[in-house]
Tab-separated table of C-alpha atoms in Angstrom:
chain	number	residue	atom	x	y	z
Q	205	MET	CA	-14.458	-33.848	51.271
Q	206	ASP	CA	-12.825	-36.110	53.871
Q	207	ASN	CA	-14.379	-39.231	50.867
Q	208	LYS	CA	-12.700	-37.135	47.932
Q	209	LYS	CA	-9.155	-37.892	46.605
Q	210	VAL	CA	-7.240	-35.222	47.402
Q	211	ARG	CA	-6.601	-32.915	44.725
Q	212	VAL	CA	-3.859	-30.009	44.906
Q	213	ARG	CA	-2.502	-27.445	42.383
Q	214	PHE	CA	-0.222	-25.183	41.683
Q	215	ALA	CA	-1.194	-22.226	39.842
Q	216	PRO	CA	1.590	-19.779	38.823
Q	217	SER	CA	1.180	-16.815	36.416
Q	218	PRO	CA	3.768	-17.021	33.557
Q	219	THR	CA	5.279	-13.527	34.119
Q	220	GLY	CA	8.547	-14.017	35.315
Q	221	GLY	CA	10.911	-16.089	37.076
Q	222	LEU	CA	9.959	-18.559	40.217
Q	223	HIS	CA	10.668	-16.857	43.554
Q	224	LEU	CA	12.006	-19.512	46.115
Q	225	GLY	CA	7.750	-18.789	47.560
Q	226	GLY	CA	7.035	-20.253	44.661
Q	227	VAL	CA	9.044	-23.043	44.945
Q	228	ARG	CA	8.002	-23.930	48.289
Q	229	THR	CA	4.463	-23.465	47.644
Q	230	VAL	CA	4.724	-26.127	44.963
Q	231	LEU	CA	6.377	-28.328	47.440
Q	232	PHE	CA	4.171	-27.630	50.352
Q	233	ASN	CA	1.296	-28.748	47.430
Q	234	TYR	CA	3.573	-31.760	46.564
Q	235	LEU	CA	3.731	-32.963	49.939
Q	236	PHE	CA	0.121	-32.831	51.306
Q	237	ALA	CA	-0.527	-34.389	48.149
Q	238	LYS	CA	1.714	-37.380	47.995
Q	239	GLN	CA	1.184	-38.171	51.493
Q	240	HIS	CA	-2.230	-38.691	50.899
Q	241	LYS	CA	-1.918	-40.932	47.865
Q	242	GLY	CA	-3.860	-37.664	45.465
Q	243	ASP	CA	-2.659	-35.665	42.697
Q	244	PHE	CA	-0.520	-32.848	42.249
Q	245	ILE	CA	-1.630	-30.413	39.128
Q	246	LEU	CA	0.519	-28.144	37.667
Q	247	ARG	CA	-1.776	-25.167	36.342
Q	248	ILE	CA	-0.589	-22.270	34.379
Q	249	GLU	CA	-2.853	-19.139	34.987
Q	250	ASP	CA	-2.317	-16.776	32.184
Q	251	THR	CA	-5.539	-14.953	31.515
Q	252	ASP	CA	-3.587	-11.350	32.327
Q	253	GLN	CA	-2.123	-11.648	28.531
Q	254	THR	CA	-0.328	-8.261	29.286
Q	255	ARG	CA	1.735	-9.664	31.335
Q	256	TYR	CA	2.667	-12.944	29.452
Q	257	VAL	CA	6.335	-13.083	29.565
Q	258	PRO	CA	7.724	-16.239	26.645
Q	259	GLY	CA	9.584	-18.504	27.817
Q	260	ALA	CA	8.310	-18.160	31.519
Q	261	GLU	CA	5.713	-20.953	31.464
Q	262	GLU	CA	9.107	-23.286	30.176
Q	263	TYR	CA	10.969	-21.781	32.910
Q	264	ILE	CA	8.723	-22.888	35.392
Q	265	ASN	CA	8.243	-26.799	33.743
Q	266	GLU	CA	12.544	-26.523	34.183
Q	267	THR	CA	12.210	-25.940	37.897
Q	268	LEU	CA	9.973	-28.318	38.793
Q	269	ARG	CA	11.684	-31.131	36.805
Q	270	TRP	CA	15.042	-29.643	39.080
Q	271	CYS	CA	13.520	-29.828	41.838
Q	272	GLY	CA	11.687	-33.233	41.141
Q	273	LEU	CA	8.386	-32.232	42.056
Q	274	SER	CA	6.726	-33.547	38.686
Q	275	PRO	CA	3.095	-33.171	38.133
Q	276	ASP	CA	0.193	-35.182	38.048
Q	277	GLU	CA	-1.530	-33.234	35.470
Q	278	SER	CA	-0.294	-30.248	33.403
Q	279	PRO	CA	-0.558	-28.318	30.177
Q	280	ALA	CA	3.064	-30.568	29.141
Q	281	VAL	CA	1.753	-33.685	30.630
Q	282	GLY	CA	-1.856	-33.586	29.728
Q	283	GLY	CA	-4.465	-35.316	32.036
Q	284	PRO	CA	-8.730	-35.546	32.470
Q	285	TYR	CA	-9.525	-31.929	33.365
Q	286	ALA	CA	-7.263	-30.090	30.153
Q	287	PRO	CA	-6.469	-27.942	28.867
Q	288	TYR	CA	-4.463	-26.961	31.767
Q	289	ARG	CA	-3.818	-23.237	30.114
Q	290	GLN	CA	-6.101	-21.395	30.859
Q	291	SER	CA	-5.782	-19.038	27.969
Q	292	GLU	CA	-6.940	-22.274	26.356
Q	293	ARG	CA	-10.058	-22.448	28.517
Q	294	LYS	CA	-11.079	-18.530	27.390
Q	295	PRO	CA	-14.606	-20.184	26.755
Q	296	LEU	CA	-15.610	-21.607	29.715
Q	297	TYR	CA	-15.830	-18.668	31.989
Q	298	ARG	CA	-18.177	-16.479	30.042
Q	299	GLN	CA	-21.400	-18.470	31.126
Q	300	TYR	CA	-20.389	-18.479	34.536
Q	301	ALA	CA	-19.803	-15.006	34.753
Q	302	GLU	CA	-23.495	-14.228	33.127
Q	303	GLN	CA	-24.837	-16.851	35.183
Q	304	LEU	CA	-23.655	-14.222	38.270
Q	305	VAL	CA	-25.512	-11.703	36.695
Q	306	LEU	CA	-28.689	-13.368	35.985
Q	307	SER	CA	-28.463	-14.403	40.002
Q	308	GLY	CA	-28.021	-10.794	40.651
Q	309	HIS	CA	-24.390	-11.823	41.968
Q	310	ALA	CA	-22.808	-9.629	39.727
Q	311	TYR	CA	-23.197	-6.915	37.334
Q	312	TYR	CA	-21.901	-4.999	33.940
Q	313	ALA	CA	-19.862	-2.018	34.088
Q	314	PHE	CA	-19.439	-0.134	31.280
Q	315	ASP	CA	-16.783	2.384	32.815
Q	316	THR	CA	-14.329	3.791	30.510
Q	317	PRO	CA	-10.753	3.768	31.770
Q	318	GLU	CA	-10.923	7.439	31.600
Q	319	GLU	CA	-14.342	7.912	33.964
Q	320	LEU	CA	-12.332	5.345	36.362
Q	321	GLU	CA	-9.244	7.482	36.547
Q	322	SER	CA	-11.203	10.213	36.931
Q	323	MET	CA	-13.790	8.671	39.782
Q	324	ARG	CA	-10.020	8.030	41.556
Q	325	GLU	CA	-9.281	11.450	41.363
Q	326	ARG	CA	-12.359	12.549	42.417
Q	327	LEU	CA	-12.991	10.386	45.481
Q	328	LYS	CA	-9.241	10.498	46.509
Q	329	THR	CA	-8.367	12.118	49.948
Q	330	PRO	CA	-6.021	11.769	52.875
Q	331	GLU	CA	-7.640	9.239	54.457
Q	332	ASN	CA	-8.608	7.493	51.124
Q	333	PRO	CA	-5.394	7.717	48.527
Q	334	GLN	CA	-6.741	5.045	46.351
Q	335	PRO	CA	-10.747	4.927	45.993
Q	336	GLN	CA	-12.002	1.969	45.489
Q	337	TYR	CA	-14.733	0.732	42.831
Q	338	ASN	CA	-17.546	-0.386	45.998
Q	339	HIS	CA	-20.634	-0.608	47.566
Q	340	LYS	CA	-20.613	3.420	48.167
Q	341	ILE	CA	-19.786	4.176	44.831
Q	342	ARG	CA	-21.228	1.637	42.288
Q	343	GLU	CA	-24.486	3.926	41.402
Q	344	LYS	CA	-22.868	6.785	40.674
Q	345	MET	CA	-20.772	4.502	37.904
Q	346	ARG	CA	-22.135	3.375	34.413
Q	347	ASN	CA	-23.124	-0.255	35.024
Q	348	SER	CA	-26.188	-1.933	35.732
Q	349	PHE	CA	-27.114	-0.215	38.553
Q	350	SER	CA	-27.138	3.062	37.142
Q	351	LEU	CA	-28.311	2.283	33.672
Q	352	SER	CA	-31.961	1.333	32.875
Q	353	GLU	CA	-32.301	-2.027	32.006
Q	354	ALA	CA	-33.247	-1.121	28.141
Q	355	GLU	CA	-30.058	0.947	28.000
Q	356	VAL	CA	-27.682	-1.881	28.891
Q	357	LYS	CA	-29.322	-3.922	26.388
Q	358	GLU	CA	-28.486	-1.750	23.994
Q	359	LEU	CA	-25.206	-1.212	25.448
Q	360	LEU	CA	-24.703	-5.055	25.180
Q	361	ALA	CA	-26.662	-5.103	21.568
Q	362	ASN	CA	-23.942	-2.568	20.576
Q	363	ASN	CA	-20.710	-4.534	21.743
Q	364	THR	CA	-19.875	-1.996	23.876
Q	365	PRO	CA	-16.597	-2.933	26.043
Q	366	HIS	CA	-17.833	-4.232	29.474
Q	367	VAL	CA	-16.398	-6.153	32.586
Q	368	ILE	CA	-18.133	-8.138	35.053
Q	369	ARG	CA	-17.823	-7.396	38.566
Q	370	ILE	CA	-19.034	-9.286	41.281
Q	371	LYS	CA	-21.757	-7.480	43.457
Q	372	MET	CA	-19.779	-7.647	47.112
Q	373	PRO	CA	-22.614	-7.302	50.253
Q	374	ALA	CA	-21.995	-3.975	51.692
Q	375	ASP	CA	-21.614	-4.735	55.516
Q	376	GLN	CA	-21.511	-8.862	56.000
Q	377	GLU	CA	-19.561	-10.463	58.423
Q	378	MET	CA	-17.422	-13.566	56.544
Q	379	THR	CA	-15.897	-16.161	58.391
Q	380	PHE	CA	-14.046	-19.226	56.872
Q	381	THR	CA	-11.707	-21.844	58.497
Q	382	ASP	CA	-7.953	-21.958	57.378
Q	383	MET	CA	-6.067	-25.255	57.991
Q	384	ILE	CA	-3.269	-23.067	59.282
Q	385	ARG	CA	-4.900	-20.154	60.686
Q	386	GLY	CA	-8.052	-21.013	61.755
Q	387	GLU	CA	-11.055	-19.016	61.799
Q	388	VAL	CA	-10.315	-16.233	59.912
Q	389	THR	CA	-13.568	-13.383	59.823
Q	390	PHE	CA	-13.880	-10.531	57.182
Q	391	ASN	CA	-16.134	-7.853	56.778
Q	392	THR	CA	-17.275	-7.549	53.085
Q	393	GLY	CA	-17.917	-3.685	53.010
Q	394	GLN	CA	-13.659	-3.749	53.331
Q	395	VAL	CA	-13.871	-5.436	49.754
Q	396	ASP	CA	-14.238	-3.881	46.509
Q	397	ASP	CA	-16.481	-5.406	43.805
Q	398	LYS	CA	-13.771	-7.230	41.738
Q	399	VAL	CA	-13.894	-7.533	37.799
Q	400	LEU	CA	-14.625	-11.462	36.882
Q	401	LEU	CA	-14.406	-10.789	33.088
Q	402	LYS	CA	-12.779	-8.643	31.559
Q	403	ALA	CA	-13.373	-6.168	28.234
Q	404	ASP	CA	-11.489	-9.227	26.418
Q	405	GLY	CA	-13.575	-11.961	27.319
Q	406	MET	CA	-10.739	-13.025	29.451
Q	407	PRO	CA	-11.594	-13.678	33.200
Q	408	THR	CA	-9.794	-12.768	36.200
Q	409	TYR	CA	-7.438	-14.350	38.521
Q	410	HIS	CA	-10.866	-14.302	40.932
Q	411	LEU	CA	-13.328	-16.285	38.366
Q	412	ALA	CA	-10.441	-18.155	36.988
Q	413	VAL	CA	-9.032	-20.545	39.938
Q	414	VAL	CA	-12.819	-20.188	41.240
Q	415	VAL	CA	-14.063	-21.890	38.060
Q	416	ASP	CA	-11.247	-24.118	37.362
Q	417	ASP	CA	-11.270	-25.713	41.554
Q	418	TYR	CA	-14.317	-26.858	40.727
Q	419	LEU	CA	-14.076	-28.100	37.311
Q	420	MET	CA	-10.746	-29.815	38.478
Q	421	LYS	CA	-12.280	-31.128	41.391
Q	422	ILE	CA	-9.547	-29.261	43.846
Q	423	THR	CA	-9.603	-30.454	47.484
Q	424	HIS	CA	-7.276	-28.508	48.861
Q	425	ALA	CA	-6.125	-25.013	48.010
Q	426	PHE	CA	-2.247	-23.736	48.712
Q	427	ARG	CA	-1.409	-20.493	48.815
Q	428	GLY	CA	0.358	-17.642	50.021
Q	429	GLU	CA	-0.824	-15.225	52.642
Q	430	GLU	CA	-1.132	-12.583	50.547
Q	431	TRP	CA	-3.927	-13.851	48.696
Q	432	LEU	CA	-6.573	-13.713	52.194
Q	433	PRO	CA	-7.509	-10.701	51.442
Q	434	SER	CA	-9.060	-12.117	48.338
Q	435	ALA	CA	-10.647	-14.783	50.201
Q	436	PRO	CA	-13.803	-13.378	50.925
Q	437	VAL	CA	-14.484	-12.673	46.510
Q	438	HIS	CA	-13.811	-16.415	45.972
Q	439	ILE	CA	-15.666	-17.758	49.334
Q	440	LEU	CA	-18.769	-15.643	47.825
Q	441	LEU	CA	-18.155	-17.033	44.229
Q	442	TRP	CA	-18.572	-20.609	45.164
Q	443	LYS	CA	-21.334	-20.152	47.299
Q	444	TYR	CA	-22.779	-17.859	44.432
Q	445	LEU	CA	-22.182	-19.970	41.711
Q	446	GLY	CA	-24.001	-23.295	44.232
Q	447	TRP	CA	-20.754	-24.892	44.423
Q	448	GLU	CA	-20.213	-24.300	48.426
Q	449	ALA	CA	-20.248	-27.939	49.116
Q	450	ASP	CA	-17.450	-28.400	47.094
Q	451	MET	CA	-15.213	-25.472	48.051
Q	452	PRO	CA	-11.619	-26.691	48.617
Q	453	GLN	CA	-10.206	-26.358	52.018
Q	454	TRP	CA	-7.787	-23.363	52.720
Q	455	ALA	CA	-4.414	-22.729	53.673
Q	456	HIS	CA	-2.212	-19.515	53.432
Q	457	LEU	CA	0.970	-20.079	53.596
Q	458	PRO	CA	3.139	-17.466	55.797
Q	459	LEU	CA	5.376	-15.121	53.999
Q	460	ILE	CA	9.051	-15.724	53.208
Q	461	LEU	CA	10.553	-12.348	54.716
Q	462	LYS	CA	13.967	-10.668	54.483
Q	463	PRO	CA	16.742	-11.727	57.094
Q	464	ASP	CA	16.215	-8.757	59.175
Q	465	GLY	CA	12.509	-9.991	59.180
Q	466	ASN	CA	11.049	-6.460	58.413
Q	467	GLY	CA	8.780	-7.700	55.059
Q	468	LYS	CA	8.923	-9.745	52.349
Q	469	LEU	CA	11.829	-11.036	50.532
Q	470	SER	CA	12.079	-9.756	47.381
Q	471	LYS	CA	14.244	-10.198	44.448
Q	472	ARG	CA	15.527	-6.251	45.114
Q	473	ASP	CA	16.495	-7.914	48.543
Q	474	GLY	CA	18.486	-10.466	47.022
Q	475	ASP	CA	20.480	-8.151	44.397
Q	476	ARG	CA	21.436	-5.934	46.931
Q	477	LEU	CA	22.307	-8.602	49.729
Q	478	GLY	CA	24.215	-10.442	47.214
Q	479	PHE	CA	22.109	-13.761	47.331
Q	480	PRO	CA	19.791	-15.571	45.192
Q	481	VAL	CA	15.689	-15.467	45.464
Q	482	TYR	CA	14.981	-17.459	42.141
Q	483	ALA	CA	15.109	-21.201	42.054
Q	484	MET	CA	17.362	-20.922	38.461
Q	485	ASN	CA	18.828	-18.107	36.083
Q	486	TRP	CA	16.209	-16.251	34.534
Q	487	THR	CA	16.616	-13.276	31.721
Q	488	ASP	CA	13.289	-11.280	31.116
Q	489	PRO	CA	13.149	-10.925	27.350
Q	490	ARG	CA	11.627	-7.845	27.446
Q	491	SER	CA	14.248	-5.612	29.598
Q	492	ASN	CA	17.116	-8.381	29.168
Q	493	GLU	CA	17.365	-7.971	32.795
Q	494	PHE	CA	19.356	-10.963	34.789
Q	495	THR	CA	18.589	-12.953	37.772
Q	496	LYS	CA	20.849	-15.283	39.166
Q	497	GLY	CA	19.316	-18.458	40.359
Q	498	PHE	CA	19.891	-21.674	43.009
Q	499	ARG	CA	21.036	-24.142	40.544
Q	500	GLU	CA	23.287	-22.094	38.808
Q	501	LEU	CA	24.934	-20.940	42.034
Q	502	GLY	CA	25.609	-24.527	42.803
Q	503	PHE	CA	22.997	-25.727	45.038
Q	504	LEU	CA	21.798	-28.839	44.929
Q	505	PRO	CA	18.225	-29.766	44.373
Q	506	GLU	CA	17.935	-32.194	47.262
Q	507	ALA	CA	19.148	-29.219	49.435
Q	508	PHE	CA	17.285	-26.576	47.806
Q	509	ILE	CA	14.034	-28.443	48.594
Q	510	ASN	CA	15.161	-29.269	52.458
Q	511	MET	CA	16.090	-25.995	52.665
Q	512	LEU	CA	12.239	-24.690	51.448
Q	513	ALA	CA	11.196	-27.183	53.541
Q	514	MET	CA	12.021	-25.670	56.758
Q	515	LEU	CA	10.979	-21.859	56.348
Q	516	GLY	CA	7.886	-22.082	57.961
Q	517	TRP	CA	7.607	-25.509	59.271
Q	518	ASN	CA	9.325	-28.412	61.051
Q	519	ASP	CA	8.167	-31.832	62.001
Q	520	GLY	CA	8.165	-31.093	66.177
Q	521	THR	CA	12.079	-32.465	66.337
Q	522	GLU	CA	15.423	-31.382	65.881
Q	523	GLN	CA	15.905	-32.783	63.075
Q	524	GLU	CA	16.973	-30.447	60.060
Q	525	ILE	CA	17.684	-33.056	56.931
Q	526	PHE	CA	15.033	-34.747	55.365
Q	527	SER	CA	14.938	-36.477	52.286
Q	528	LEU	CA	11.876	-35.923	49.896
Q	529	GLU	CA	10.775	-39.305	50.724
Q	530	GLU	CA	10.552	-38.749	54.623
Q	531	LEU	CA	9.278	-35.128	53.895
Q	532	VAL	CA	6.201	-36.980	52.153
Q	533	ASN	CA	6.434	-39.337	55.655
Q	534	LYS	CA	6.510	-36.531	57.765
Q	535	PHE	CA	4.816	-33.688	56.790
Q	536	SER	CA	1.591	-32.285	58.119
Q	537	ILE	CA	0.270	-29.128	57.757
Q	538	ASP	CA	-0.951	-28.348	61.493
Q	539	ARG	CA	2.876	-27.969	61.764
Q	540	VAL	CA	3.095	-24.976	59.269
Q	541	HIS	CA	3.573	-21.661	61.347
Q	542	LYS	CA	1.592	-18.968	61.058
Q	543	ALA	CA	4.047	-16.256	61.420
Q	544	GLY	CA	6.444	-15.658	58.150
Q	545	ALA	CA	9.970	-17.512	57.812
Q	546	LYS	CA	12.927	-15.311	57.699
Q	547	PHE	CA	15.543	-16.312	55.478
Q	548	ASP	CA	18.951	-17.003	55.949
Q	549	TYR	CA	21.195	-17.237	53.068
Q	550	GLU	CA	24.168	-18.725	55.058
Q	551	LYS	CA	21.432	-21.309	56.435
Q	552	ALA	CA	21.126	-22.116	52.938
Q	553	LYS	CA	24.332	-22.083	52.014
Q	554	TRP	CA	24.740	-24.477	55.721
Q	555	PHE	CA	22.006	-27.364	53.788
Q	556	ASN	CA	23.862	-27.248	50.597
Q	557	HIS	CA	27.047	-28.065	52.753
Q	558	GLN	CA	25.086	-30.991	54.396
Q	559	TYR	CA	24.212	-32.620	51.087
Q	560	LEU	CA	27.529	-31.916	48.801
Q	561	HIS	CA	29.561	-33.548	51.956
Q	562	HIS	CA	27.468	-36.572	52.057
Q	563	LYS	CA	27.253	-37.170	48.534
Q	564	ASP	CA	29.404	-39.857	46.921
Q	565	ASN	CA	32.237	-38.825	44.791
Q	566	GLU	CA	31.565	-40.188	41.474
Q	567	SER	CA	27.933	-37.938	41.459
Q	568	LEU	CA	30.068	-34.998	42.522
Q	569	ALA	CA	32.482	-35.981	39.438
Q	570	ARG	CA	29.631	-35.910	37.248
Q	571	LEU	CA	28.268	-32.308	39.040
Q	572	PHE	CA	31.741	-31.184	38.417
Q	573	ALA	CA	32.703	-32.184	34.681
Q	574	PRO	CA	30.912	-29.323	33.168
Q	575	VAL	CA	33.283	-27.031	35.365
Q	576	LEU	CA	36.312	-28.523	34.080
Q	577	GLU	CA	35.309	-28.795	30.451
Q	578	GLU	CA	34.656	-24.629	30.891
Q	579	LYS	CA	38.511	-24.119	32.120
Q	580	GLY	CA	39.739	-27.046	29.202
Q	581	VAL	CA	41.163	-29.307	31.483
Q	582	LYS	CA	40.551	-33.074	30.794
Q	583	ALA	CA	40.969	-35.375	33.810
Q	584	ALA	CA	39.376	-39.117	34.021
Q	585	PRO	CA	36.324	-39.576	35.720
Q	586	GLU	CA	37.795	-41.347	38.272
Q	587	TYR	CA	40.228	-39.016	39.374
Q	588	VAL	CA	37.867	-35.620	39.462
Q	589	ALA	CA	35.708	-38.432	42.141
Q	590	THR	CA	39.250	-38.857	44.229
Q	591	VAL	CA	39.722	-34.995	44.099
Q	592	ALA	CA	36.146	-34.735	45.231
Q	593	GLY	CA	36.075	-36.934	48.018
Q	594	LEU	CA	38.958	-35.023	49.207
Q	595	VAL	CA	37.938	-31.452	49.279
Q	596	LYS	CA	34.236	-32.133	49.770
Q	597	GLU	CA	34.071	-31.373	53.243
Q	598	ARG	CA	35.298	-27.510	52.561
Q	599	CYS	CA	32.793	-26.538	49.646
Q	600	TYR	CA	29.850	-25.273	49.718
Q	601	PHE	CA	28.894	-25.544	46.441
Q	602	VAL	CA	30.306	-28.254	43.259
Q	603	ASN	CA	31.915	-25.477	41.422
Q	604	GLU	CA	34.337	-24.941	44.725
Q	605	ILE	CA	35.991	-27.944	44.241
Q	606	TRP	CA	38.177	-26.326	42.054
Q	607	ASP	CA	38.930	-23.503	44.590
Q	608	HIS	CA	39.768	-26.153	47.047
Q	609	GLY	CA	41.667	-28.555	44.382
Q	610	PHE	CA	42.662	-26.967	41.358
Q	611	PHE	CA	46.402	-27.444	42.141
Q	612	PHE	CA	44.951	-31.113	41.493
Q	613	PHE	CA	44.992	-30.483	37.911
Q	614	GLU	CA	47.080	-28.015	37.465
Q	615	ALA	CA	50.235	-26.963	39.026
Q	616	PRO	CA	50.990	-24.348	40.897
Q	617	ALA	CA	52.183	-21.200	38.956
Q	618	ALA	CA	53.628	-19.064	41.871
Q	619	TYR	CA	53.772	-20.479	45.543
Q	620	ASP	CA	54.083	-18.789	49.338
Q	621	GLU	CA	57.644	-18.246	49.705
Q	622	ALA	CA	57.284	-15.730	52.275
Q	623	ALA	CA	55.926	-18.994	54.271
Q	624	VAL	CA	58.973	-21.118	53.448
Q	625	LYS	CA	61.902	-18.768	52.833
Q	626	PRO	CA	62.477	-17.622	56.324
Q	627	LYS	CA	63.435	-21.426	57.926
Q	628	TRP	CA	64.676	-23.192	54.437
Q	629	ASN	CA	68.038	-23.872	53.934
Q	630	ALA	CA	70.665	-26.418	52.391
Q	631	ASP	CA	69.398	-29.571	54.726
Q	632	LYS	CA	65.925	-29.044	54.155
Q	633	ALA	CA	66.917	-29.040	49.903
Q	634	ALA	CA	69.136	-32.332	50.444
Q	635	PHE	CA	66.040	-33.581	52.161
Q	636	PHE	CA	63.671	-33.152	49.695
Q	637	ALA	CA	66.280	-33.579	46.450
Q	638	ALA	CA	66.998	-37.011	48.424
Q	639	TRP	CA	63.510	-38.165	48.978
Q	640	ALA	CA	62.206	-37.703	45.672
Q	641	GLU	CA	64.961	-39.975	44.703
Q	642	LYS	CA	63.391	-42.407	47.327
Q	643	LEU	CA	60.358	-42.484	45.750
Q	644	ASP	CA	60.987	-45.401	43.230
Q	645	ASP	CA	61.582	-47.454	46.537
Q	646	VAL	CA	57.933	-46.759	48.225
Q	647	SER	CA	56.386	-50.257	47.770
Q	648	ALA	CA	53.180	-48.534	47.118
Q	649	PHE	CA	52.192	-44.953	45.582
Q	650	THR	CA	49.378	-44.372	48.779
Q	651	ALA	CA	49.137	-41.514	51.727
Q	652	PRO	CA	50.255	-44.048	54.350
Q	653	GLU	CA	53.406	-45.413	52.522
Q	654	LEU	CA	54.641	-41.974	51.164
Q	655	GLU	CA	53.867	-40.867	54.972
Q	656	ALA	CA	56.072	-43.762	56.139
Q	657	SER	CA	58.983	-43.082	54.076
Q	658	PHE	CA	58.605	-39.282	54.590
Q	659	LYS	CA	59.151	-39.485	58.284
Q	660	ALA	CA	61.796	-42.150	58.190
Q	661	LEU	CA	64.074	-40.156	56.264
Q	662	ALA	CA	63.431	-37.268	58.252
Q	663	ALA	CA	64.639	-39.001	61.439
Q	664	GLU	CA	67.122	-40.306	59.598
Q	665	LYS	CA	68.389	-36.685	58.603
Q	666	ASN	CA	67.347	-35.485	62.081
Q	667	ILE	CA	65.073	-32.767	60.762
Q	668	LYS	CA	61.151	-32.877	62.599
Q	669	MET	CA	58.412	-33.299	60.251
Q	670	GLY	CA	56.864	-30.118	61.210
Q	671	GLU	CA	59.499	-28.379	59.472
Q	672	LEU	CA	59.403	-30.321	56.457
Q	673	GLN	CA	55.492	-30.854	55.924
Q	674	LEU	CA	54.732	-27.268	55.216
Q	675	PRO	CA	56.968	-26.764	52.204
Q	676	PHE	CA	56.316	-30.147	50.808
Q	677	ARG	CA	53.023	-28.516	50.781
Q	678	ILE	CA	53.751	-25.142	49.192
Q	679	MET	CA	55.331	-27.729	46.825
Q	680	LEU	CA	53.100	-29.211	46.179
Q	681	THR	CA	49.677	-26.993	45.886
Q	682	GLY	CA	51.530	-23.641	46.090
Q	683	GLY	CA	50.051	-22.398	49.404
Q	684	LYS	CA	49.168	-23.086	52.801
Q	685	PHE	CA	45.620	-24.955	51.983
Q	686	GLY	CA	44.652	-28.023	50.662
Q	687	PRO	CA	43.678	-31.643	52.263
Q	688	PRO	CA	46.268	-33.442	54.221
Q	689	VAL	CA	49.514	-33.199	52.031
Q	690	PHE	CA	50.051	-36.935	51.369
Q	691	ASP	CA	46.752	-37.548	50.457
Q	692	ILE	CA	47.394	-34.877	47.627
Q	693	ALA	CA	50.980	-36.397	46.402
Q	694	ALA	CA	49.316	-39.874	45.950
Q	695	THR	CA	46.644	-38.315	44.258
Q	696	ILE	CA	48.482	-36.117	41.404
Q	697	GLY	CA	50.915	-39.164	41.208
Q	698	LEU	CA	54.869	-40.356	41.580
Q	699	THR	CA	56.238	-38.689	38.474
Q	700	GLU	CA	53.991	-35.051	38.937
Q	701	THR	CA	54.712	-35.644	42.463
Q	702	ARG	CA	58.736	-35.816	41.840
Q	703	THR	CA	58.243	-32.626	38.923
Q	704	ARG	CA	56.860	-30.270	41.860
Q	705	ILE	CA	59.167	-31.096	44.463
Q	706	ALA	CA	61.667	-30.211	41.814
Q	707	LYS	CA	60.502	-27.256	41.030
Q	708	GLY	CA	59.422	-26.157	44.744
Q	709	VAL	CA	63.231	-26.430	45.787
Q	710	ALA	CA	65.113	-24.394	42.646
Q	711	ALA	CA	62.123	-21.424	43.866
Q	712	PHE	CA	62.749	-22.075	47.748
Q	713	ASN	CA	66.938	-22.460	46.513
Q	714	SER	CA	66.616	-18.659	44.834
């Protein structure tokens, strides 16, 4: 394995939106591959056609594009081991399932759905509420063990619907080394005889993942810890097919947990607690159910990726902000935690705030442009960039530039008069009238020059600056908020500043 080129894969089923746990699996695959100068493969595991959802594969591709985690090989990109969509590889799998039957490691099962249901009902007990099709009952069912060779041949010749199941050993201890968890041991007697090939000729995940990993020369398999119980089946398949020497190294990633740490984070938890768990917006075409995503909420892809990297991994230091390039350089599988990682939405927002705050103003202006377009506001890109620079420190998301800076684009429709009127008087009204006239004399309409002019007139009129700045702010913004008041005035310009002063004075005098 050490001499082989590293090849890893992300192999999702196209059944819906992509959970943030799935994107983290992509990320860890990608980081490992790039660090070792290897290949990252996207393989679509669509063998279960009953669960296939139109648009889901396109959604997965778009998510990876948005995150900047482009595969080296995929259905869209192609590659030397195409096709990368399992439904297009269907003819490949039966030969391996039949090979397992011939070697005695798998068998034909002709049980109907009704017979299977009858078995489950008949054998159900309080201690065993979901009886499994395993070594204890296989000989009592309609399969190669309970039927004669002649009966089996006749059923096959008549194209009788059947599946092929793996024959799990009755009581065998199996141990393998997980890159994250160390040695993991299972007893095969606790695992049922999984279906490998379905009645429609499609492989199940168990057979397809082993065959495809072998044929695509996958060297390392990263997947969620919920797949640990399936590991004995997969390891035996590698052995039974004669490929044990080529079996990839396994790494079962920790779960992403609910904020309280009590169980795996689900879409239902996000709906209940008010945050997304999908990478992007997703509308299920079957139910029309809408699920919000991180992208549309305003998360920057680089912040989203950084946040995911820290869910179950760190580099051993206090550093929390990493570019993708830094993650590639510093990622190591031995720093991935065994325990689940609690998802903290406030922390996720913090990551986005950090990236937004340090993003250049021109980029923010481009990202904010769709918000302005939606509101019917036209503004020069340079102006929008200036506004973004003034308010971004207060923003967690790009669309909040509007919330914190709407007054740069439209004059206030109302004023917080209660904050001004108790201390408003004729002297203050006269000050603003006079200062509005003097604005023509300011050498440059900049924040420092405006503040100097404002201070000078306040001193001349013997009025404290503090008593004047709040009314001025409310004239410009409508309330007690916004960036430094002279920056606001300098940005909206002479004419607009003078207009807002006049309107504000009239409102406070009324």
